[in-house]
């Protein structure tokens, strides 16, 4: 008889456990869900969320301030001075551009999202976007290249500048030579 009693008790406990579990489940049918069906559904990020960096090259003056502020050296910038006759135009806040930005790479794999590069930019052209899905299979694909000049164009700008400087130097040397060759006042006496 005690065996039957134990059997009925265990059966009741099993049923009771299921009922308690069902009660919890049933209650959650009427409260808002706390999870989302990512990636089909995405939550709205806070306004100041830090994600992928972007550089608007139309406004970049190549001043290098962002690169100097970066604590992990993941911004690499190379510039070439413009020569007389080249007009690079103005930025949207009216700054005159004087440098060709021949290289502007950000290695986002090294970036720690501190945003220190954003604050010193005089034209506010480097900023965090709301893009946070940018995983890659190859690490080198995480080096973002923002310079708008092609390699050939960058080389051409370098050559132009070197040529201009060489001509300037030659003119200077010629002028100095002419000056030294000119007879001094009183030499004919
Ligand atoms: S967010 Fe920080 S680590 Fe990333 S590029 Fe800018 S300064 Fe460097
Ligand atoms: S601080 Fe701004 S303007 Fe200067 S190089 Fe960086 S992105 Fe360009």
PDB file of C-alpha atoms and ligand atoms in Angstrom:
ATOM      1  CA  UNK A   1       0.000   0.000   0.000  1.00  0.00           C
ATOM      2  CA  UNK A   2       2.863   2.424   0.860  1.00  0.00           C
ATOM      3  CA  UNK A   3       4.365   1.694  -2.568  1.00  0.00           C
ATOM      4  CA  UNK A   4       1.118   2.809  -4.269  1.00  0.00           C
ATOM      5  CA  UNK A   5       1.011   5.911  -2.076  1.00  0.00           C
ATOM      6  CA  UNK A   6       4.568   6.844  -3.068  1.00  0.00           C
ATOM      7  CA  UNK A   7       3.725   6.213  -6.728  1.00  0.00           C
ATOM      8  CA  UNK A   8       0.693   8.533  -6.582  1.00  0.00           C
ATOM      9  CA  UNK A   9       2.706  11.188  -4.715  1.00  0.00           C
ATOM     10  CA  UNK A  10       5.480  11.116  -7.331  1.00  0.00           C
ATOM     11  CA  UNK A  11       2.917  11.288 -10.134  1.00  0.00           C
ATOM     12  CA  UNK A  12       1.251  14.307  -8.547  1.00  0.00           C
ATOM     13  CA  UNK A  13       4.626  16.019  -8.064  1.00  0.00           C
ATOM     14  CA  UNK A  14       5.413  15.468 -11.751  1.00  0.00           C
ATOM     15  CA  UNK A  15       2.069  16.981 -12.800  1.00  0.00           C
ATOM     16  CA  UNK A  16       2.497  19.880 -10.368  1.00  0.00           C
ATOM     17  CA  UNK A  17       5.992  20.677 -11.708  1.00  0.00           C
ATOM     18  CA  UNK A  18       4.641  20.773 -15.257  1.00  0.00           C
ATOM     19  CA  UNK A  19       1.786  23.065 -14.155  1.00  0.00           C
ATOM     20  CA  UNK A  20       4.192  25.468 -12.436  1.00  0.00           C
ATOM     21  CA  UNK A  21       6.373  25.567 -15.558  1.00  0.00           C
ATOM     22  CA  UNK A  22       3.322  26.167 -17.770  1.00  0.00           C
ATOM     23  CA  UNK A  23       2.191  28.982 -15.497  1.00  0.00           C
ATOM     24  CA  UNK A  24       5.533  30.756 -15.942  1.00  0.00           C
ATOM     25  CA  UNK A  25       5.397  30.221 -19.715  1.00  0.00           C
ATOM     26  CA  UNK A  26       1.772  31.407 -19.894  1.00  0.00           C
ATOM     27  CA  UNK A  27       2.580  34.598 -17.968  1.00  0.00           C
ATOM     28  CA  UNK A  28       5.288  35.489 -20.520  1.00  0.00           C
ATOM     29  CA  UNK A  29       2.755  35.334 -23.346  1.00  0.00           C
ATOM     30  CA  UNK A  30       1.368  38.662 -22.141  1.00  0.00           C
ATOM     31  CA  UNK A  31       4.574  40.669 -21.474  1.00  0.00           C
ATOM     32  CA  UNK A  32       6.634  42.446 -24.163  1.00  0.00           C
ATOM     33  CA  UNK A  33       9.485  40.370 -25.626  1.00  0.00           C
ATOM     34  CA  UNK A  34      12.987  41.274 -24.437  1.00  0.00           C
ATOM     35  CA  UNK A  35      14.792  39.596 -27.322  1.00  0.00           C
ATOM     36  CA  UNK A  36      14.694  40.448 -31.028  1.00  0.00           C
ATOM     37  CA  UNK A  37      15.026  38.361 -34.158  1.00  0.00           C
ATOM     38  CA  UNK A  38      18.516  39.639 -35.062  1.00  0.00           C
ATOM     39  CA  UNK A  39      19.683  40.060 -37.831  1.00  0.00           C
ATOM     40  CA  UNK A  40      16.198  40.405 -39.361  1.00  0.00           C
ATOM     41  CA  UNK A  41      15.281  42.905 -36.659  1.00  0.00           C
ATOM     42  CA  UNK A  42      17.743  45.461 -35.303  1.00  0.00           C
ATOM     43  CA  UNK A  43      17.539  47.723 -32.302  1.00  0.00           C
ATOM     44  CA  UNK A  44      17.971  51.462 -32.719  1.00  0.00           C
ATOM     45  CA  UNK A  45      21.392  52.482 -31.487  1.00  0.00           C
ATOM     46  CA  UNK A  46      21.887  55.424 -29.139  1.00  0.00           C
ATOM     47  CA  UNK A  47      22.727  58.651 -30.962  1.00  0.00           C
ATOM     48  CA  UNK A  48      26.326  58.692 -29.709  1.00  0.00           C
ATOM     49  CA  UNK A  49      27.071  55.001 -30.277  1.00  0.00           C
ATOM     50  CA  UNK A  50      30.621  54.382 -31.549  1.00  0.00           C
ATOM     51  CA  UNK A  51      30.876  52.110 -34.544  1.00  0.00           C
ATOM     52  CA  UNK A  52      32.598  52.127 -37.896  1.00  0.00           C
ATOM     53  CA  UNK A  53      34.546  55.280 -38.801  1.00  0.00           C
ATOM     54  CA  UNK A  54      33.970  57.190 -41.997  1.00  0.00           C
ATOM     55  CA  UNK A  55      35.934  59.999 -43.628  1.00  0.00           C
ATOM     56  CA  UNK A  56      34.343  62.460 -46.013  1.00  0.00           C
ATOM     57  CA  UNK A  57      37.343  63.137 -48.225  1.00  0.00           C
ATOM     58  CA  UNK A  58      35.701  66.142 -49.873  1.00  0.00           C
ATOM     59  CA  UNK A  59      36.272  67.977 -46.607  1.00  0.00           C
ATOM     60  CA  UNK A  60      39.603  66.491 -45.553  1.00  0.00           C
ATOM     61  CA  UNK A  61      42.504  68.956 -45.658  1.00  0.00           C
ATOM     62  CA  UNK A  62      45.138  66.344 -44.810  1.00  0.00           C
ATOM     63  CA  UNK A  63      46.178  68.094 -41.603  1.00  0.00           C
ATOM     64  CA  UNK A  64      47.042  64.764 -39.886  1.00  0.00           C
ATOM     65  CA  UNK A  65      45.503  65.823 -36.578  1.00  0.00           C
ATOM     66  CA  UNK A  66      43.298  62.725 -36.396  1.00  0.00           C
ATOM     67  CA  UNK A  67      46.280  60.428 -36.963  1.00  0.00           C
ATOM     68  CA  UNK A  68      48.323  62.195 -34.286  1.00  0.00           C
ATOM     69  CA  UNK A  69      45.469  61.858 -31.788  1.00  0.00           C
ATOM     70  CA  UNK A  70      45.033  58.114 -32.362  1.00  0.00           C
ATOM     71  CA  UNK A  71      46.455  56.158 -29.413  1.00  0.00           C
ATOM     72  CA  UNK A  72      46.962  52.967 -31.433  1.00  0.00           C
ATOM     73  CA  UNK A  73      48.332  54.501 -34.654  1.00  0.00           C
ATOM     74  CA  UNK A  74      45.737  52.937 -36.866  1.00  0.00           C
ATOM     75  CA  UNK A  75      45.339  55.980 -39.130  1.00  0.00           C
ATOM     76  CA  UNK A  76      47.896  56.400 -41.887  1.00  0.00           C
ATOM     77  CA  UNK A  77      47.902  59.580 -43.929  1.00  0.00           C
ATOM     78  CA  UNK A  78      50.204  60.759 -46.707  1.00  0.00           C
ATOM     79  CA  UNK A  79      49.958  64.097 -48.427  1.00  0.00           C
ATOM     80  CA  UNK A  80      51.613  66.034 -51.229  1.00  0.00           C
ATOM     81  CA  UNK A  81      51.692  69.826 -51.362  1.00  0.00           C
ATOM     82  CA  UNK A  82      49.851  71.382 -54.249  1.00  0.00           C
ATOM     83  CA  UNK A  83      51.831  73.513 -56.686  1.00  0.00           C
ATOM     84  CA  UNK A  84      50.919  76.975 -58.012  1.00  0.00           C
ATOM     85  CA  UNK A  85      48.115  76.688 -60.547  1.00  0.00           C
ATOM     86  CA  UNK A  86      46.453  73.723 -58.858  1.00  0.00           C
ATOM     87  CA  UNK A  87      43.134  74.565 -57.267  1.00  0.00           C
ATOM     88  CA  UNK A  88      41.951  71.987 -54.739  1.00  0.00           C
ATOM     89  CA  UNK A  89      38.868  73.998 -53.800  1.00  0.00           C
ATOM     90  CA  UNK A  90      37.330  74.667 -50.403  1.00  0.00           C
ATOM     91  CA  UNK A  91      35.888  72.446 -47.700  1.00  0.00           C
ATOM     92  CA  UNK A  92      32.228  72.837 -46.749  1.00  0.00           C
ATOM     93  CA  UNK A  93      33.229  75.083 -43.830  1.00  0.00           C
ATOM     94  CA  UNK A  94      35.256  77.348 -46.110  1.00  0.00           C
ATOM     95  CA  UNK A  95      38.803  76.089 -45.486  1.00  0.00           C
ATOM     96  CA  UNK A  96      41.108  76.243 -48.484  1.00  0.00           C
ATOM     97  CA  UNK A  97      42.620  72.905 -49.390  1.00  0.00           C
ATOM     98  CA  UNK A  98      46.356  72.970 -50.080  1.00  0.00           C
ATOM     99  CA  UNK A  99      47.374  69.323 -49.792  1.00  0.00           C
ATOM    100  CA  UNK A 100      46.619  66.341 -51.960  1.00  0.00           C
ATOM    101  CA  UNK A 101      45.704  63.460 -49.673  1.00  0.00           C
ATOM    102  CA  UNK A 102      47.444  60.614 -51.460  1.00  0.00           C
ATOM    103  CA  UNK A 103      46.836  58.038 -48.726  1.00  0.00           C
ATOM    104  CA  UNK A 104      44.226  57.835 -45.964  1.00  0.00           C
ATOM    105  CA  UNK A 105      43.983  54.364 -44.457  1.00  0.00           C
ATOM    106  CA  UNK A 106      42.277  53.316 -41.254  1.00  0.00           C
ATOM    107  CA  UNK A 107      43.036  49.855 -39.907  1.00  0.00           C
ATOM    108  CA  UNK A 108      39.718  49.280 -38.191  1.00  0.00           C
ATOM    109  CA  UNK A 109      40.969  45.948 -36.781  1.00  0.00           C
ATOM    110  CA  UNK A 110      43.287  47.946 -34.510  1.00  0.00           C
ATOM    111  CA  UNK A 111      40.734  50.655 -33.695  1.00  0.00           C
ATOM    112  CA  UNK A 112      39.535  50.753 -30.079  1.00  0.00           C
ATOM    113  CA  UNK A 113      36.617  53.099 -30.860  1.00  0.00           C
ATOM    114  CA  UNK A 114      37.869  55.750 -28.454  1.00  0.00           C
ATOM    115  CA  UNK A 115      36.764  58.481 -30.872  1.00  0.00           C
ATOM    116  CA  UNK A 116      39.833  60.604 -30.060  1.00  0.00           C
ATOM    117  CA  UNK A 117      40.431  61.106 -33.779  1.00  0.00           C
ATOM    118  CA  UNK A 118      37.037  62.713 -34.240  1.00  0.00           C
ATOM    119  CA  UNK A 119      37.369  65.664 -31.873  1.00  0.00           C
ATOM    120  CA  UNK A 120      40.450  67.464 -33.285  1.00  0.00           C
ATOM    121  CA  UNK A 121      39.303  67.401 -36.924  1.00  0.00           C
ATOM    122  CA  UNK A 122      38.970  71.047 -38.036  1.00  0.00           C
ATOM    123  CA  UNK A 123      36.426  70.224 -40.721  1.00  0.00           C
ATOM    124  CA  UNK A 124      34.481  67.516 -38.843  1.00  0.00           C
ATOM    125  CA  UNK A 125      34.946  65.149 -41.743  1.00  0.00           C
ATOM    126  CA  UNK A 126      35.936  62.049 -39.742  1.00  0.00           C
ATOM    127  CA  UNK A 127      33.119  60.588 -37.706  1.00  0.00           C
ATOM    128  CA  UNK A 128      31.546  57.450 -36.283  1.00  0.00           C
ATOM    129  CA  UNK A 129      28.678  55.939 -38.240  1.00  0.00           C
ATOM    130  CA  UNK A 130      25.925  53.573 -37.111  1.00  0.00           C
ATOM    131  CA  UNK A 131      27.443  50.665 -39.069  1.00  0.00           C
ATOM    132  CA  UNK A 132      28.498  47.845 -36.754  1.00  0.00           C
ATOM    133  CA  UNK A 133      28.363  44.808 -39.012  1.00  0.00           C
ATOM    134  CA  UNK A 134      31.659  44.661 -40.879  1.00  0.00           C
ATOM    135  CA  UNK A 135      33.232  41.309 -40.083  1.00  0.00           C
ATOM    136  CA  UNK A 136      35.623  39.939 -42.701  1.00  0.00           C
ATOM    137  CA  UNK A 137      37.384  36.660 -43.408  1.00  0.00           C
ATOM    138  CA  UNK A 138      40.628  38.405 -44.354  1.00  0.00           C
ATOM    139  CA  UNK A 139      42.248  40.827 -41.924  1.00  0.00           C
ATOM    140  CA  UNK A 140      43.572  43.072 -44.705  1.00  0.00           C
ATOM    141  CA  UNK A 141      39.995  43.792 -45.747  1.00  0.00           C
ATOM    142  CA  UNK A 142      39.632  45.682 -42.492  1.00  0.00           C
ATOM    143  CA  UNK A 143      42.019  48.368 -43.704  1.00  0.00           C
ATOM    144  CA  UNK A 144      39.693  50.996 -45.098  1.00  0.00           C
ATOM    145  CA  UNK A 145      41.124  53.183 -47.836  1.00  0.00           C
ATOM    146  CA  UNK A 146      39.531  56.593 -48.097  1.00  0.00           C
ATOM    147  CA  UNK A 147      41.901  58.469 -50.426  1.00  0.00           C
ATOM    148  CA  UNK A 148      40.107  59.276 -53.635  1.00  0.00           C
ATOM    149  CA  UNK A 149      43.196  59.531 -55.847  1.00  0.00           C
ATOM    150  CA  UNK A 150      44.324  56.448 -57.717  1.00  0.00           C
ATOM    151  CA  UNK A 151      47.903  55.215 -57.216  1.00  0.00           C
ATOM    152  CA  UNK A 152      48.854  56.656 -60.611  1.00  0.00           C
ATOM    153  CA  UNK A 153      47.335  60.024 -59.754  1.00  0.00           C
ATOM    154  CA  UNK A 154      49.118  60.070 -56.394  1.00  0.00           C
ATOM    155  CA  UNK A 155      52.419  59.310 -58.123  1.00  0.00           C
ATOM    156  CA  UNK A 156      51.752  62.059 -60.626  1.00  0.00           C
ATOM    157  CA  UNK A 157      51.115  64.598 -57.840  1.00  0.00           C
ATOM    158  CA  UNK A 158      54.389  63.561 -56.162  1.00  0.00           C
ATOM    159  CA  UNK A 159      56.302  63.904 -59.426  1.00  0.00           C
ATOM    160  CA  UNK A 160      54.756  67.317 -60.140  1.00  0.00           C
ATOM    161  CA  UNK A 161      55.722  68.577 -56.719  1.00  0.00           C
ATOM    162  CA  UNK A 162      59.280  67.236 -56.960  1.00  0.00           C
ATOM    163  CA  UNK A 163      59.655  68.790 -60.405  1.00  0.00           C
ATOM    164  CA  UNK A 164      58.339  72.124 -59.148  1.00  0.00           C
ATOM    165  CA  UNK A 165      60.746  72.068 -56.198  1.00  0.00           C
ATOM    166  CA  UNK A 166      63.678  71.115 -58.439  1.00  0.00           C
ATOM    167  CA  UNK A 167      62.867  74.012 -60.802  1.00  0.00           C
ATOM    168  CA  UNK A 168      62.563  76.385 -57.875  1.00  0.00           C
ATOM    169  CA  UNK A 169      65.897  75.238 -56.524  1.00  0.00           C
ATOM    170  CA  UNK A 170      67.513  75.627 -59.945  1.00  0.00           C
ATOM    171  CA  UNK A 171      66.137  79.176 -60.251  1.00  0.00           C
ATOM    172  CA  UNK A 172      67.486  80.007 -56.830  1.00  0.00           C
ATOM    173  CA  UNK A 173      70.919  78.650 -57.674  1.00  0.00           C
ATOM    174  CA  UNK A 174      70.953  80.523 -60.978  1.00  0.00           C
ATOM    175  CA  UNK A 175      69.933  83.760 -59.261  1.00  0.00           C
ATOM    176  CA  UNK A 176      72.650  83.323 -56.630  1.00  0.00           C
ATOM    177  CA  UNK A 177      75.224  82.613 -59.368  1.00  0.00           C
ATOM    178  CA  UNK A 178      74.210  85.705 -61.355  1.00  0.00           C
ATOM    179  CA  UNK A 179      74.513  87.792 -58.223  1.00  0.00           C
ATOM    180  CA  UNK A 180      78.045  86.585 -57.517  1.00  0.00           C
ATOM    181  CA  UNK A 181      79.111  87.119 -61.156  1.00  0.00           C
ATOM    182  CA  UNK A 182      77.857  90.710 -61.319  1.00  0.00           C
ATOM    183  CA  UNK A 183      80.754  93.181 -61.200  1.00  0.00           C
ATOM    184  CA  UNK A 184      80.848  95.045 -57.926  1.00  0.00           C
ATOM    185  CA  UNK A 185      80.535  98.881 -58.025  1.00  0.00           C
ATOM    186  CA  UNK A 186      83.997 100.400 -58.490  1.00  0.00           C
ATOM    187  CA  UNK A 187      85.559  97.316 -60.140  1.00  0.00           C
ATOM    188  CA  UNK A 188      86.140  99.239 -63.437  1.00  0.00           C
ATOM    189  CA  UNK A 189      88.083 102.061 -61.851  1.00  0.00           C
TER     190      UNK A 189
HETATM  191  S1  LIG B   1      38.512  55.743 -32.714  1.00  0.00           S
HETATM  192 FE1  LIG B   1      40.389  55.853 -31.492  1.00  0.00          FE
HETATM  193  S2  LIG B   1      41.526  54.031 -32.040  1.00  0.00           S
HETATM  194 FE2  LIG B   1      39.942  54.290 -33.609  1.00  0.00          FE
HETATM  195  S3  LIG B   1      40.965  55.441 -35.238  1.00  0.00           S
HETATM  196 FE3  LIG B   1      39.985  56.924 -33.907  1.00  0.00          FE
HETATM  197  S4  LIG B   1      41.564  57.515 -32.427  1.00  0.00           S
HETATM  198 FE4  LIG B   1      42.242  55.624 -33.410  1.00  0.00          FE
HETATM  199  S1  LIG B   2      41.781  65.732 -38.850  1.00  0.00           S
HETATM  200 FE1  LIG B   2      40.126  65.777 -40.354  1.00  0.00          FE
HETATM  201  S2  LIG B   2      40.904  67.146 -41.959  1.00  0.00           S
HETATM  202 FE2  LIG B   2      42.660  66.549 -40.726  1.00  0.00          FE
HETATM  203  S3  LIG B   2      43.507  64.766 -41.804  1.00  0.00           S
HETATM  204 FE3  LIG B   2      42.097  63.975 -40.231  1.00  0.00          FE
HETATM  205  S4  LIG B   2      40.147  63.756 -41.294  1.00  0.00           S
HETATM  206 FE4  LIG B   2      41.423  65.046 -42.576  1.00  0.00          FE
END
